[in-house]
Amino acid sequence: MTGPLTHPRPGPVPGPLTDPAPGPLAGLRVLDLATLFAGPLAATLLGDFGAEVIKVEHPGRPDPSRDHGPAKDGTGLWWKLLGRNKRTMTLDLSTPGGRDTLLRLAASADVVVENFRPGTLERWGLGWTELSAANPRLVLARVTAFGQHGPYAHRPGFGTLAEAMSGFAAITGEPGGPPTLPPFGLADSIAALTAAYAVMTALAGRDRTGRGQVVDLAIIEPILTALGPHPLWYDQLGYVQRRTGNRSVNNAPRNTYRSADGRWLAVSASARSVAERVVRLVGRPELADEPWFATGAGRAEHADVLDGAVGGWIALRKADEVVAAFETAEAAVALVYDVRDVMTDPQFAALDTITEVEDPELGPIRMQNVLFRLSGTPGGIRWAGRPHGADTEDVLTELGLTRDEIAALRTEGAL
């Protein structure tokens, strides 16, 4: 691709901390102390737009994402995505040397991202009192399952619990079937996006006040916001949404339908005008004259009729024919993709959504690009996830530690 909105091509493996970085966040230093997955992904999002991210991992217990999911030649592939644009170093924060080194790093950092159980950093002498004393301008992002206080704060938790407790699982699945959890880190991903936004908000506040602050983000909360007005509906109406499969309680037709050649397609008609185009397209224009058709709720109550009309029409045609007809009618339709389709889709290709990165361990690899395009200060993928502790010596040397001091930390077990 060419033009002002393209992403820069990936650069080489990083050199010194003074190396120029693309993106509007260049000059921002982030210490990523977190693991699995919301905290580290938040740091990745900052790194994608130029922040210098230093991934701090335990010497003997690396971030579990390095071994999560499939690997190639012993190299975890998920880490290549989650660890991109991060320098990696090892540090045992529970040791005196690890504590002191982290405080030295924090003194020159802008952001620390952590997801230990509440009280862990404090037990190591690395709580907000110590960190803010070392650097009053620091932003500490604490990303935990349940937040820093409350009756559940000290419980272990992952995104799966947030997907259950938020109400997401309760409304996901077929009517009469069990609640359904997503087969990927949905709550973690939503929390990561929120955490990156929260960090930037805190930094904007620092620009006005001159002081940093603590971001307390509970993974159970952002997904609840993403679910929309369910608490409001219940508060005002006592309404509890039931599981409706692929249907919506607010509009119809909205479902997946199988074509004559066995492909699945998704149809959405959130607006009445679009719903009218769909029923005209499938040869049932009289449905648009029904009194119930005038509102989304009315159409949802008659989803059986609409699904029968739309599904019956699609079942008689091949998928390509269906897509072409919907496009001509200016109605919303999409094939249900698996990852093979994503990798070859022309729209994703035009956006460079899946981009190629040159990796020293694996060679050319393809992964998701940065989240959005900026016309003036674009982000980019400078390198994929680095080996465990690959940059420890460089980071500590740049911090001002001598060879003897580094050796002493190794002897102590802090590195």
mmCIF file of C-alpha atoms in Angstrom:
data_model
loop_
_atom_site.group_PDB
_atom_site.id
_atom_site.type_symbol
_atom_site.label_atom_id
_atom_site.label_comp_id
_atom_site.label_asym_id
_atom_site.label_seq_id
_atom_site.Cartn_x
_atom_site.Cartn_y
_atom_site.Cartn_z
ATOM 1 C CA MET A 1 0.000 0.000 0.000
ATOM 2 C CA THR A 2 0.991 3.592 -0.478
ATOM 3 C CA GLY A 3 -0.509 6.880 0.616
ATOM 4 C CA PRO A 4 -0.795 8.935 3.790
ATOM 5 C CA LEU A 5 -2.764 6.395 5.815
ATOM 6 C CA THR A 6 -0.485 3.387 5.419
ATOM 7 C CA HIS A 7 1.452 1.869 8.308
ATOM 8 C CA PRO A 8 5.252 2.061 8.136
ATOM 9 C CA ARG A 9 6.972 -1.211 7.425
ATOM 10 C CA PRO A 10 8.394 -2.997 10.470
ATOM 11 C CA GLY A 11 11.860 -1.887 11.479
ATOM 12 C CA PRO A 12 14.835 -3.844 12.784
ATOM 13 C CA VAL A 13 15.251 -5.317 16.241
ATOM 14 C CA PRO A 14 15.687 -2.410 18.666
ATOM 15 C CA GLY A 15 18.967 -0.849 19.588
ATOM 16 C CA PRO A 16 19.544 1.565 22.458
ATOM 17 C CA LEU A 17 16.685 3.258 24.236
ATOM 18 C CA THR A 18 17.495 6.424 22.293
ATOM 19 C CA ASP A 19 16.538 4.844 18.976
ATOM 20 C CA PRO A 20 13.762 6.844 17.292
ATOM 21 C CA ALA A 21 10.309 5.271 17.466
ATOM 22 C CA PRO A 22 7.383 6.007 15.169
ATOM 23 C CA GLY A 23 4.113 7.309 16.467
ATOM 24 C CA PRO A 24 2.731 10.088 18.629
ATOM 25 C CA LEU A 25 3.708 8.377 21.905
ATOM 26 C CA ALA A 26 7.446 8.405 21.137
ATOM 27 C CA GLY A 27 9.290 9.517 24.257
ATOM 28 C CA LEU A 28 6.817 7.848 26.613
ATOM 29 C CA ARG A 29 8.352 5.077 28.736
ATOM 30 C CA VAL A 30 6.147 2.222 29.976
ATOM 31 C CA LEU A 31 7.164 -0.560 32.361
ATOM 32 C CA ASP A 32 5.028 -3.645 31.732
ATOM 33 C CA LEU A 33 5.025 -5.836 34.851
ATOM 34 C CA ALA A 34 1.782 -7.618 33.981
ATOM 35 C CA THR A 35 0.919 -11.083 32.659
ATOM 36 C CA LEU A 36 -2.050 -12.745 30.958
ATOM 37 C CA PHE A 37 -3.593 -10.708 29.175
ATOM 38 C CA ALA A 38 -5.315 -7.391 29.781
ATOM 39 C CA GLY A 39 -2.349 -5.550 31.287
ATOM 40 C CA PRO A 40 0.223 -6.696 28.737
ATOM 41 C CA LEU A 41 -2.111 -5.960 25.830
ATOM 42 C CA ALA A 42 -2.694 -2.440 27.161
ATOM 43 C CA ALA A 43 1.074 -1.931 27.117
ATOM 44 C CA THR A 44 1.240 -3.353 23.592
ATOM 45 C CA LEU A 45 -1.326 -0.821 22.403
ATOM 46 C CA LEU A 46 0.808 1.991 23.807
ATOM 47 C CA GLY A 47 3.932 0.542 22.206
ATOM 48 C CA ASP A 48 2.213 0.317 18.830
ATOM 49 C CA PHE A 49 2.066 4.108 18.739
ATOM 50 C CA GLY A 50 5.637 4.745 19.716
ATOM 51 C CA ALA A 51 5.880 4.340 23.488
ATOM 52 C CA GLU A 52 9.066 2.652 24.662
ATOM 53 C CA VAL A 53 7.768 -0.419 26.492
ATOM 54 C CA ILE A 54 10.058 -2.438 28.740
ATOM 55 C CA LYS A 55 8.615 -5.834 29.575
ATOM 56 C CA VAL A 56 9.761 -6.921 33.046
ATOM 57 C CA GLU A 57 9.440 -10.667 33.655
ATOM 58 C CA HIS A 58 10.418 -12.958 36.501
ATOM 59 C CA PRO A 59 13.742 -14.695 35.754
ATOM 60 C CA GLY A 60 12.305 -18.166 36.276
ATOM 61 C CA ARG A 61 8.614 -17.598 35.485
ATOM 62 C CA PRO A 62 8.175 -15.742 32.204
ATOM 63 C CA ASP A 63 4.848 -14.306 31.109
ATOM 64 C CA PRO A 64 2.690 -17.424 30.539
ATOM 65 C CA SER A 65 1.595 -16.036 27.174
ATOM 66 C CA ARG A 66 4.964 -17.213 25.859
ATOM 67 C CA ASP A 67 3.665 -20.785 26.137
ATOM 68 C CA HIS A 68 -0.025 -20.101 25.517
ATOM 69 C CA GLY A 69 -1.489 -21.779 22.457
ATOM 70 C CA PRO A 70 0.363 -23.217 19.465
ATOM 71 C CA ALA A 71 4.117 -22.835 19.046
ATOM 72 C CA LYS A 72 6.478 -23.159 16.087
ATOM 73 C CA ASP A 73 9.910 -24.686 16.616
ATOM 74 C CA GLY A 74 9.442 -24.175 20.349
ATOM 75 C CA THR A 75 8.598 -20.491 20.001
ATOM 76 C CA GLY A 76 5.186 -19.410 21.271
ATOM 77 C CA LEU A 77 3.287 -17.540 18.602
ATOM 78 C CA TRP A 78 0.860 -15.617 20.829
ATOM 79 C CA TRP A 79 3.825 -13.945 22.491
ATOM 80 C CA LYS A 80 5.044 -12.678 19.113
ATOM 81 C CA LEU A 81 1.833 -10.621 18.955
ATOM 82 C CA LEU A 82 1.488 -9.657 22.631
ATOM 83 C CA GLY A 83 5.187 -8.895 23.054
ATOM 84 C CA ARG A 84 5.662 -6.795 19.933
ATOM 85 C CA ASN A 85 7.333 -3.404 20.270
ATOM 86 C CA LYS A 86 8.578 -4.348 23.763
ATOM 87 C CA ARG A 87 12.101 -4.705 25.053
ATOM 88 C CA THR A 88 12.371 -7.619 27.455
ATOM 89 C CA MET A 89 14.261 -7.871 30.708
ATOM 90 C CA THR A 90 14.171 -10.100 33.788
ATOM 91 C CA LEU A 91 13.821 -8.892 37.366
ATOM 92 C CA ASP A 92 12.644 -10.628 40.533
ATOM 93 C CA LEU A 93 10.739 -7.834 42.247
ATOM 94 C CA SER A 94 10.555 -9.745 45.530
ATOM 95 C CA THR A 95 14.322 -9.455 46.062
ATOM 96 C CA PRO A 96 15.974 -6.345 47.526
ATOM 97 C CA GLY A 97 18.018 -5.846 44.378
ATOM 98 C CA GLY A 98 14.970 -6.310 42.180
ATOM 99 C CA ARG A 99 13.010 -3.791 44.247
ATOM 100 C CA ASP A 100 15.749 -1.187 44.107
ATOM 101 C CA THR A 101 16.263 -1.673 40.372
ATOM 102 C CA LEU A 102 12.554 -1.346 39.659
ATOM 103 C CA LEU A 103 12.434 1.911 41.613
ATOM 104 C CA ARG A 104 15.362 3.202 39.549
ATOM 105 C CA LEU A 105 13.533 2.249 36.375
ATOM 106 C CA ALA A 106 10.320 3.837 37.622
ATOM 107 C CA ALA A 107 12.151 7.100 38.311
ATOM 108 C CA SER A 108 12.617 7.569 34.564
ATOM 109 C CA ALA A 109 9.310 6.020 33.457
ATOM 110 C CA ASP A 110 5.942 7.566 32.695
ATOM 111 C CA VAL A 111 3.733 4.520 33.247
ATOM 112 C CA VAL A 112 3.857 1.243 35.169
ATOM 113 C CA VAL A 113 1.315 -1.441 34.251
ATOM 114 C CA GLU A 114 0.782 -4.262 36.770
ATOM 115 C CA ASN A 115 -1.803 -6.933 37.505
ATOM 116 C CA PHE A 116 -0.642 -8.588 40.718
ATOM 117 C CA ARG A 117 -3.252 -9.281 43.378
ATOM 118 C CA PRO A 118 -3.888 -6.194 45.511
ATOM 119 C CA GLY A 119 -1.250 -5.847 48.209
ATOM 120 C CA THR A 120 1.503 -7.722 46.353
ATOM 121 C CA LEU A 121 3.480 -4.675 45.272
ATOM 122 C CA GLU A 122 3.026 -3.207 48.734
ATOM 123 C CA ARG A 123 4.440 -6.370 50.298
ATOM 124 C CA TRP A 124 7.550 -5.964 48.135
ATOM 125 C CA GLY A 125 7.966 -2.310 49.057
ATOM 126 C CA LEU A 126 6.833 -1.234 45.596
ATOM 127 C CA GLY A 127 3.404 0.207 46.344
ATOM 128 C CA TRP A 128 2.135 3.582 45.255
ATOM 129 C CA THR A 129 3.817 5.275 48.205
ATOM 130 C CA GLU A 130 7.270 4.095 47.113
ATOM 131 C CA LEU A 131 6.705 4.447 43.377
ATOM 132 C CA SER A 132 5.293 7.963 43.572
ATOM 133 C CA ALA A 133 8.126 8.978 45.913
ATOM 134 C CA ALA A 134 10.597 7.785 43.280
ATOM 135 C CA ASN A 135 8.677 9.605 40.542
ATOM 136 C CA PRO A 136 5.802 11.952 41.398
ATOM 137 C CA ARG A 137 4.823 12.139 37.703
ATOM 138 C CA LEU A 138 4.362 8.374 37.388
ATOM 139 C CA VAL A 139 1.045 6.806 36.350
ATOM 140 C CA LEU A 140 0.463 3.377 37.930
ATOM 141 C CA ALA A 141 -2.102 1.298 36.028
ATOM 142 C CA ARG A 142 -3.419 -1.530 38.203
ATOM 143 C CA VAL A 143 -5.409 -4.016 36.117
ATOM 144 C CA THR A 144 -6.976 -6.747 38.225
ATOM 145 C CA ALA A 145 -10.010 -8.990 38.062
ATOM 146 C CA PHE A 146 -11.997 -7.239 40.803
ATOM 147 C CA GLY A 147 -10.229 -3.944 41.487
ATOM 148 C CA GLN A 148 -8.199 -2.779 44.467
ATOM 149 C CA HIS A 149 -10.936 -2.906 47.119
ATOM 150 C CA GLY A 150 -14.186 -4.678 47.912
ATOM 151 C CA PRO A 151 -15.035 -8.175 49.176
ATOM 152 C CA TYR A 152 -13.616 -9.936 46.080
ATOM 153 C CA ALA A 153 -10.464 -7.836 45.632
ATOM 154 C CA HIS A 154 -8.073 -10.529 46.854
ATOM 155 C CA ARG A 155 -9.652 -13.382 44.909
ATOM 156 C CA PRO A 156 -7.756 -14.811 41.939
ATOM 157 C CA GLY A 157 -9.565 -14.091 38.718
ATOM 158 C CA PHE A 158 -9.338 -14.067 34.940
ATOM 159 C CA GLY A 159 -11.403 -12.653 32.119
ATOM 160 C CA THR A 160 -13.590 -15.755 32.082
ATOM 161 C CA LEU A 161 -15.008 -14.750 35.453
ATOM 162 C CA ALA A 162 -15.754 -11.280 34.120
ATOM 163 C CA GLU A 163 -17.576 -12.770 31.148
ATOM 164 C CA ALA A 164 -19.675 -14.765 33.607
ATOM 165 C CA MET A 165 -20.267 -12.061 36.224
ATOM 166 C CA SER A 166 -20.978 -9.207 33.806
ATOM 167 C CA GLY A 167 -24.061 -10.897 32.398
ATOM 168 C CA PHE A 168 -22.427 -11.578 29.039
ATOM 169 C CA ALA A 169 -22.590 -15.371 29.315
ATOM 170 C CA ALA A 170 -26.186 -15.239 30.584
ATOM 171 C CA ILE A 171 -27.433 -13.679 27.337
ATOM 172 C CA THR A 172 -25.128 -15.635 24.998
ATOM 173 C CA GLY A 173 -26.214 -18.975 23.580
ATOM 174 C CA GLU A 174 -29.330 -20.613 22.233
ATOM 175 C CA PRO A 175 -32.713 -20.310 23.953
ATOM 176 C CA GLY A 176 -33.020 -23.087 26.490
ATOM 177 C CA GLY A 177 -29.317 -23.895 26.185
ATOM 178 C CA PRO A 178 -26.540 -23.252 28.684
ATOM 179 C CA PRO A 179 -24.841 -19.867 29.112
ATOM 180 C CA THR A 180 -22.001 -19.591 26.612
ATOM 181 C CA LEU A 181 -18.490 -18.260 27.198
ATOM 182 C CA PRO A 182 -16.443 -16.837 24.315
ATOM 183 C CA PRO A 183 -13.587 -19.046 23.075
ATOM 184 C CA PHE A 184 -11.097 -16.181 23.387
ATOM 185 C CA GLY A 185 -10.138 -13.440 25.851
ATOM 186 C CA LEU A 186 -13.056 -11.092 25.268
ATOM 187 C CA ALA A 187 -13.176 -9.457 28.713
ATOM 188 C CA ASP A 188 -9.384 -9.157 28.808
ATOM 189 C CA SER A 189 -9.305 -7.499 25.405
ATOM 190 C CA ILE A 190 -12.020 -5.000 26.310
ATOM 191 C CA ALA A 191 -10.192 -4.282 29.573
ATOM 192 C CA ALA A 192 -6.919 -3.750 27.681
ATOM 193 C CA LEU A 193 -8.500 -1.188 25.377
ATOM 194 C CA THR A 194 -9.990 0.528 28.412
ATOM 195 C CA ALA A 195 -6.695 0.452 30.307
ATOM 196 C CA ALA A 196 -4.824 2.073 27.417
ATOM 197 C CA TYR A 197 -7.488 4.786 27.305
ATOM 198 C CA ALA A 198 -7.299 5.181 31.093
ATOM 199 C CA VAL A 199 -3.527 5.588 30.972
ATOM 200 C CA MET A 200 -3.774 8.287 28.320
ATOM 201 C CA THR A 201 -6.480 10.013 30.365
ATOM 202 C CA ALA A 202 -4.258 9.945 33.457
ATOM 203 C CA LEU A 203 -1.340 11.316 31.439
ATOM 204 C CA ALA A 204 -3.552 14.135 30.174
ATOM 205 C CA GLY A 205 -4.377 14.895 33.793
ATOM 206 C CA ARG A 206 -0.674 14.912 34.597
ATOM 207 C CA ASP A 207 -0.139 17.533 31.906
ATOM 208 C CA ARG A 208 -2.446 19.843 33.881
ATOM 209 C CA THR A 209 -1.466 19.000 37.462
ATOM 210 C CA GLY A 210 2.146 17.928 37.094
ATOM 211 C CA ARG A 211 1.503 14.773 39.121
ATOM 212 C CA GLY A 212 0.761 11.180 38.258
ATOM 213 C CA GLN A 213 -1.957 9.019 39.756
ATOM 214 C CA VAL A 214 -3.239 5.461 40.144
ATOM 215 C CA VAL A 215 -5.511 3.846 37.558
ATOM 216 C CA ASP A 216 -7.647 1.191 39.275
ATOM 217 C CA LEU A 217 -9.242 -0.944 36.561
ATOM 218 C CA ALA A 218 -11.326 -4.027 37.388
ATOM 219 C CA ILE A 219 -11.709 -6.423 34.447
ATOM 220 C CA ILE A 220 -15.326 -7.112 35.506
ATOM 221 C CA GLU A 221 -16.319 -3.524 34.649
ATOM 222 C CA PRO A 222 -15.426 -2.645 31.014
ATOM 223 C CA ILE A 223 -17.296 -5.648 29.591
ATOM 224 C CA LEU A 224 -20.347 -4.608 31.612
ATOM 225 C CA THR A 225 -20.194 -1.206 29.919
ATOM 226 C CA ALA A 226 -19.857 -2.899 26.525
ATOM 227 C CA LEU A 227 -23.083 -4.820 27.176
ATOM 228 C CA GLY A 228 -25.057 -1.585 27.055
ATOM 229 C CA PRO A 229 -28.198 -0.603 28.956
ATOM 230 C CA HIS A 230 -28.970 -3.880 30.746
ATOM 231 C CA PRO A 231 -28.650 -2.406 34.273
ATOM 232 C CA LEU A 232 -30.796 0.566 33.226
ATOM 233 C CA TRP A 233 -33.435 -1.712 31.730
ATOM 234 C CA TYR A 234 -33.544 -3.759 34.911
ATOM 235 C CA ASP A 235 -33.555 -0.695 37.163
ATOM 236 C CA GLN A 236 -36.444 0.976 35.391
ATOM 237 C CA LEU A 237 -38.439 -1.960 34.035
ATOM 238 C CA GLY A 238 -37.297 -5.078 35.867
ATOM 239 C CA TYR A 239 -36.355 -6.402 32.427
ATOM 240 C CA VAL A 240 -33.877 -9.302 32.210
ATOM 241 C CA GLN A 241 -32.781 -10.221 28.702
ATOM 242 C CA ARG A 242 -32.967 -13.900 27.819
ATOM 243 C CA ARG A 243 -30.742 -15.917 25.515
ATOM 244 C CA THR A 244 -31.838 -15.515 21.910
ATOM 245 C CA GLY A 245 -29.069 -17.234 19.944
ATOM 246 C CA ASN A 246 -28.101 -15.128 16.929
ATOM 247 C CA ARG A 247 -31.282 -13.108 17.084
ATOM 248 C CA SER A 248 -31.601 -9.644 18.589
ATOM 249 C CA VAL A 249 -34.296 -8.533 21.008
ATOM 250 C CA ASN A 250 -34.215 -5.109 19.377
ATOM 251 C CA ASN A 251 -34.420 -5.793 15.638
ATOM 252 C CA ALA A 252 -35.049 -8.352 12.935
ATOM 253 C CA PRO A 253 -34.055 -9.835 10.595
ATOM 254 C CA ARG A 254 -30.783 -10.418 12.408
ATOM 255 C CA ASN A 255 -29.375 -13.918 12.201
ATOM 256 C CA THR A 256 -27.069 -16.261 10.326
ATOM 257 C CA TYR A 257 -28.409 -18.119 7.296
ATOM 258 C CA ARG A 258 -26.988 -20.950 5.217
ATOM 259 C CA SER A 259 -26.642 -20.654 1.459
ATOM 260 C CA ALA A 260 -27.205 -23.320 -1.167
ATOM 261 C CA ASP A 261 -23.457 -23.997 -1.349
ATOM 262 C CA GLY A 262 -23.115 -24.453 2.408
ATOM 263 C CA ARG A 263 -21.723 -21.046 3.386
ATOM 264 C CA TRP A 264 -23.057 -19.141 6.369
ATOM 265 C CA LEU A 265 -23.970 -15.487 6.032
ATOM 266 C CA ALA A 266 -24.853 -12.883 8.654
ATOM 267 C CA VAL A 267 -27.652 -10.400 7.996
ATOM 268 C CA SER A 268 -28.374 -7.333 10.086
ATOM 269 C CA ALA A 269 -31.239 -4.895 9.606
ATOM 270 C CA SER A 270 -31.040 -2.542 12.567
ATOM 271 C CA ALA A 271 -32.757 0.305 10.713
ATOM 272 C CA ARG A 272 -36.296 0.063 9.314
ATOM 273 C CA SER A 273 -35.129 1.299 5.913
ATOM 274 C CA VAL A 274 -32.628 -1.549 5.677
ATOM 275 C CA ALA A 275 -35.219 -4.081 6.829
ATOM 276 C CA GLU A 276 -37.527 -2.853 4.063
ATOM 277 C CA ARG A 277 -34.813 -3.365 1.461
ATOM 278 C CA VAL A 278 -34.231 -6.892 2.719
ATOM 279 C CA VAL A 279 -37.868 -7.989 2.542
ATOM 280 C CA ARG A 280 -38.217 -6.462 -0.929
ATOM 281 C CA LEU A 281 -35.057 -8.274 -2.020
ATOM 282 C CA VAL A 282 -36.292 -11.661 -0.821
ATOM 283 C CA GLY A 283 -39.652 -11.224 -2.516
ATOM 284 C CA ARG A 284 -41.774 -10.424 0.551
ATOM 285 C CA PRO A 285 -42.475 -6.670 0.193
ATOM 286 C CA GLU A 286 -45.891 -7.040 1.851
ATOM 287 C CA LEU A 287 -44.186 -7.639 5.200
ATOM 288 C CA ALA A 288 -43.118 -4.001 5.276
ATOM 289 C CA ASP A 289 -46.809 -2.998 5.381
ATOM 290 C CA GLU A 290 -47.514 -4.958 8.560
ATOM 291 C CA PRO A 291 -48.118 -2.704 11.604
ATOM 292 C CA TRP A 292 -45.498 -4.581 13.611
ATOM 293 C CA PHE A 293 -42.833 -3.904 10.982
ATOM 294 C CA ALA A 294 -42.683 -0.204 11.934
ATOM 295 C CA THR A 295 -40.547 -0.754 15.052
ATOM 296 C CA GLY A 296 -37.447 -2.790 15.818
ATOM 297 C CA ALA A 297 -39.174 -4.429 18.768
ATOM 298 C CA GLY A 298 -42.116 -5.360 16.591
ATOM 299 C CA ARG A 299 -39.887 -6.935 13.998
ATOM 300 C CA ALA A 300 -38.005 -8.822 16.718
ATOM 301 C CA GLU A 301 -41.300 -10.245 17.993
ATOM 302 C CA HIS A 302 -41.962 -11.571 14.469
ATOM 303 C CA ALA A 303 -38.478 -12.915 13.890
ATOM 304 C CA ASP A 304 -39.830 -16.338 12.912
ATOM 305 C CA VAL A 305 -41.664 -14.804 9.944
ATOM 306 C CA LEU A 306 -38.708 -12.683 8.872
ATOM 307 C CA ASP A 307 -36.166 -15.472 9.355
ATOM 308 C CA GLY A 308 -38.328 -17.785 7.310
ATOM 309 C CA ALA A 309 -38.488 -15.286 4.458
ATOM 310 C CA VAL A 310 -34.805 -14.348 4.482
ATOM 311 C CA GLY A 311 -33.468 -17.809 5.294
ATOM 312 C CA GLY A 312 -35.635 -19.472 2.665
ATOM 313 C CA TRP A 313 -34.440 -17.057 -0.023
ATOM 314 C CA ILE A 314 -30.762 -17.449 0.884
ATOM 315 C CA ALA A 315 -31.034 -21.247 1.039
ATOM 316 C CA LEU A 316 -31.864 -21.327 -2.676
ATOM 317 C CA ARG A 317 -28.825 -19.302 -3.777
ATOM 318 C CA LYS A 318 -25.066 -19.560 -3.670
ATOM 319 C CA ALA A 319 -23.229 -17.321 -1.229
ATOM 320 C CA ASP A 320 -21.617 -15.119 -3.887
ATOM 321 C CA GLU A 321 -25.005 -14.514 -5.472
ATOM 322 C CA VAL A 322 -26.487 -13.582 -2.091
ATOM 323 C CA VAL A 323 -23.698 -11.091 -1.319
ATOM 324 C CA ALA A 324 -23.979 -9.488 -4.758
ATOM 325 C CA ALA A 325 -27.764 -9.140 -4.466
ATOM 326 C CA PHE A 326 -27.552 -7.602 -0.992
ATOM 327 C CA GLU A 327 -24.904 -5.138 -2.166
ATOM 328 C CA THR A 328 -27.089 -4.101 -5.091
ATOM 329 C CA ALA A 329 -30.028 -3.629 -2.709
ATOM 330 C CA GLU A 330 -27.818 -1.694 -0.267
ATOM 331 C CA ALA A 331 -28.633 -4.124 2.516
ATOM 332 C CA ALA A 332 -26.140 -5.356 5.111
ATOM 333 C CA VAL A 333 -24.715 -8.856 4.718
ATOM 334 C CA ALA A 334 -21.400 -10.585 5.360
ATOM 335 C CA LEU A 335 -20.028 -14.051 4.979
ATOM 336 C CA VAL A 336 -19.193 -15.728 8.284
ATOM 337 C CA TYR A 337 -15.407 -15.946 8.097
ATOM 338 C CA ASP A 338 -12.926 -18.187 9.753
ATOM 339 C CA VAL A 339 -9.298 -17.082 9.967
ATOM 340 C CA ARG A 340 -8.534 -18.445 6.492
ATOM 341 C CA ASP A 341 -11.019 -16.008 5.018
ATOM 342 C CA VAL A 342 -9.636 -13.132 7.083
ATOM 343 C CA MET A 343 -6.160 -13.743 5.685
ATOM 344 C CA THR A 344 -7.349 -13.453 2.066
ATOM 345 C CA ASP A 345 -10.145 -10.879 2.248
ATOM 346 C CA PRO A 346 -9.582 -7.908 -0.100
ATOM 347 C CA GLN A 347 -10.934 -5.331 2.365
ATOM 348 C CA PHE A 348 -8.576 -6.461 5.109
ATOM 349 C CA ALA A 349 -5.797 -6.460 2.501
ATOM 350 C CA ALA A 350 -6.629 -2.889 1.457
ATOM 351 C CA LEU A 351 -6.464 -1.755 5.073
ATOM 352 C CA ASP A 352 -3.281 -3.766 5.734
ATOM 353 C CA THR A 353 -5.140 -5.223 8.703
ATOM 354 C CA ILE A 354 -2.959 -8.330 8.631
ATOM 355 C CA THR A 355 0.587 -7.145 8.095
ATOM 356 C CA GLU A 356 3.930 -8.857 7.702
ATOM 357 C CA VAL A 357 6.701 -8.494 10.283
ATOM 358 C CA GLU A 358 10.251 -9.757 9.885
ATOM 359 C CA ASP A 359 11.224 -11.784 12.940
ATOM 360 C CA PRO A 360 14.792 -12.969 13.718
ATOM 361 C CA GLU A 361 13.534 -16.265 15.134
ATOM 362 C CA LEU A 362 10.793 -17.211 12.672
ATOM 363 C CA GLY A 363 11.415 -15.085 9.589
ATOM 364 C CA PRO A 364 8.430 -13.317 7.998
ATOM 365 C CA ILE A 365 5.315 -13.615 10.154
ATOM 366 C CA ARG A 366 1.850 -12.149 9.703
ATOM 367 C CA MET A 367 -0.230 -10.666 12.510
ATOM 368 C CA GLN A 368 -2.832 -7.977 13.198
ATOM 369 C CA ASN A 369 -1.611 -4.468 12.480
ATOM 370 C CA VAL A 370 -2.010 -1.497 14.815
ATOM 371 C CA LEU A 371 -5.609 -0.713 15.720
ATOM 372 C CA PHE A 372 -6.180 2.455 13.701
ATOM 373 C CA ARG A 373 -4.577 4.694 11.115
ATOM 374 C CA LEU A 374 -3.366 8.204 11.921
ATOM 375 C CA SER A 375 -2.703 10.440 8.920
ATOM 376 C CA GLY A 376 0.053 12.509 10.513
ATOM 377 C CA THR A 377 1.719 10.385 13.213
ATOM 378 C CA PRO A 378 0.981 6.735 12.445
ATOM 379 C CA GLY A 379 1.968 3.872 14.673
ATOM 380 C CA GLY A 380 3.692 0.725 13.497
ATOM 381 C CA ILE A 381 5.111 -2.668 14.422
ATOM 382 C CA ARG A 382 8.850 -2.239 14.880
ATOM 383 C CA TRP A 383 9.501 -5.835 15.950
ATOM 384 C CA ALA A 384 7.645 -8.921 17.167
ATOM 385 C CA GLY A 385 7.893 -10.389 20.676
ATOM 386 C CA ARG A 386 11.492 -10.756 21.823
ATOM 387 C CA PRO A 387 13.072 -13.684 23.701
ATOM 388 C CA HIS A 388 12.808 -13.827 27.478
ATOM 389 C CA GLY A 389 15.223 -11.340 29.016
ATOM 390 C CA ALA A 390 16.823 -10.442 25.690
ATOM 391 C CA ASP A 391 17.407 -6.794 26.596
ATOM 392 C CA THR A 392 18.229 -7.095 30.300
ATOM 393 C CA GLU A 393 21.891 -6.130 30.002
ATOM 394 C CA ASP A 394 21.179 -3.214 27.669
ATOM 395 C CA VAL A 395 18.365 -1.792 29.799
ATOM 396 C CA LEU A 396 20.405 -1.972 33.000
ATOM 397 C CA THR A 397 23.503 -0.515 31.357
ATOM 398 C CA GLU A 398 21.463 2.369 29.992
ATOM 399 C CA LEU A 399 20.068 2.837 33.499
ATOM 400 C CA GLY A 400 23.616 3.431 34.689
ATOM 401 C CA LEU A 401 24.408 0.116 36.355
ATOM 402 C CA THR A 402 28.010 -1.095 36.119
ATOM 403 C CA ARG A 403 29.035 -4.595 35.120
ATOM 404 C CA ASP A 404 29.803 -5.370 38.752
ATOM 405 C CA GLU A 405 26.365 -4.171 39.861
ATOM 406 C CA ILE A 406 24.674 -6.287 37.209
ATOM 407 C CA ALA A 407 26.763 -9.285 38.226
ATOM 408 C CA ALA A 408 25.790 -8.734 41.857
ATOM 409 C CA LEU A 409 22.105 -8.718 40.899
ATOM 410 C CA ARG A 410 22.592 -12.022 39.076
ATOM 411 C CA THR A 411 24.334 -13.502 42.091
ATOM 412 C CA GLU A 412 21.444 -12.386 44.296
ATOM 413 C CA GLY A 413 18.956 -14.024 41.922
ATOM 414 C CA ALA A 414 17.304 -10.712 41.067
ATOM 415 C CA LEU A 415 17.909 -11.177 37.307
#
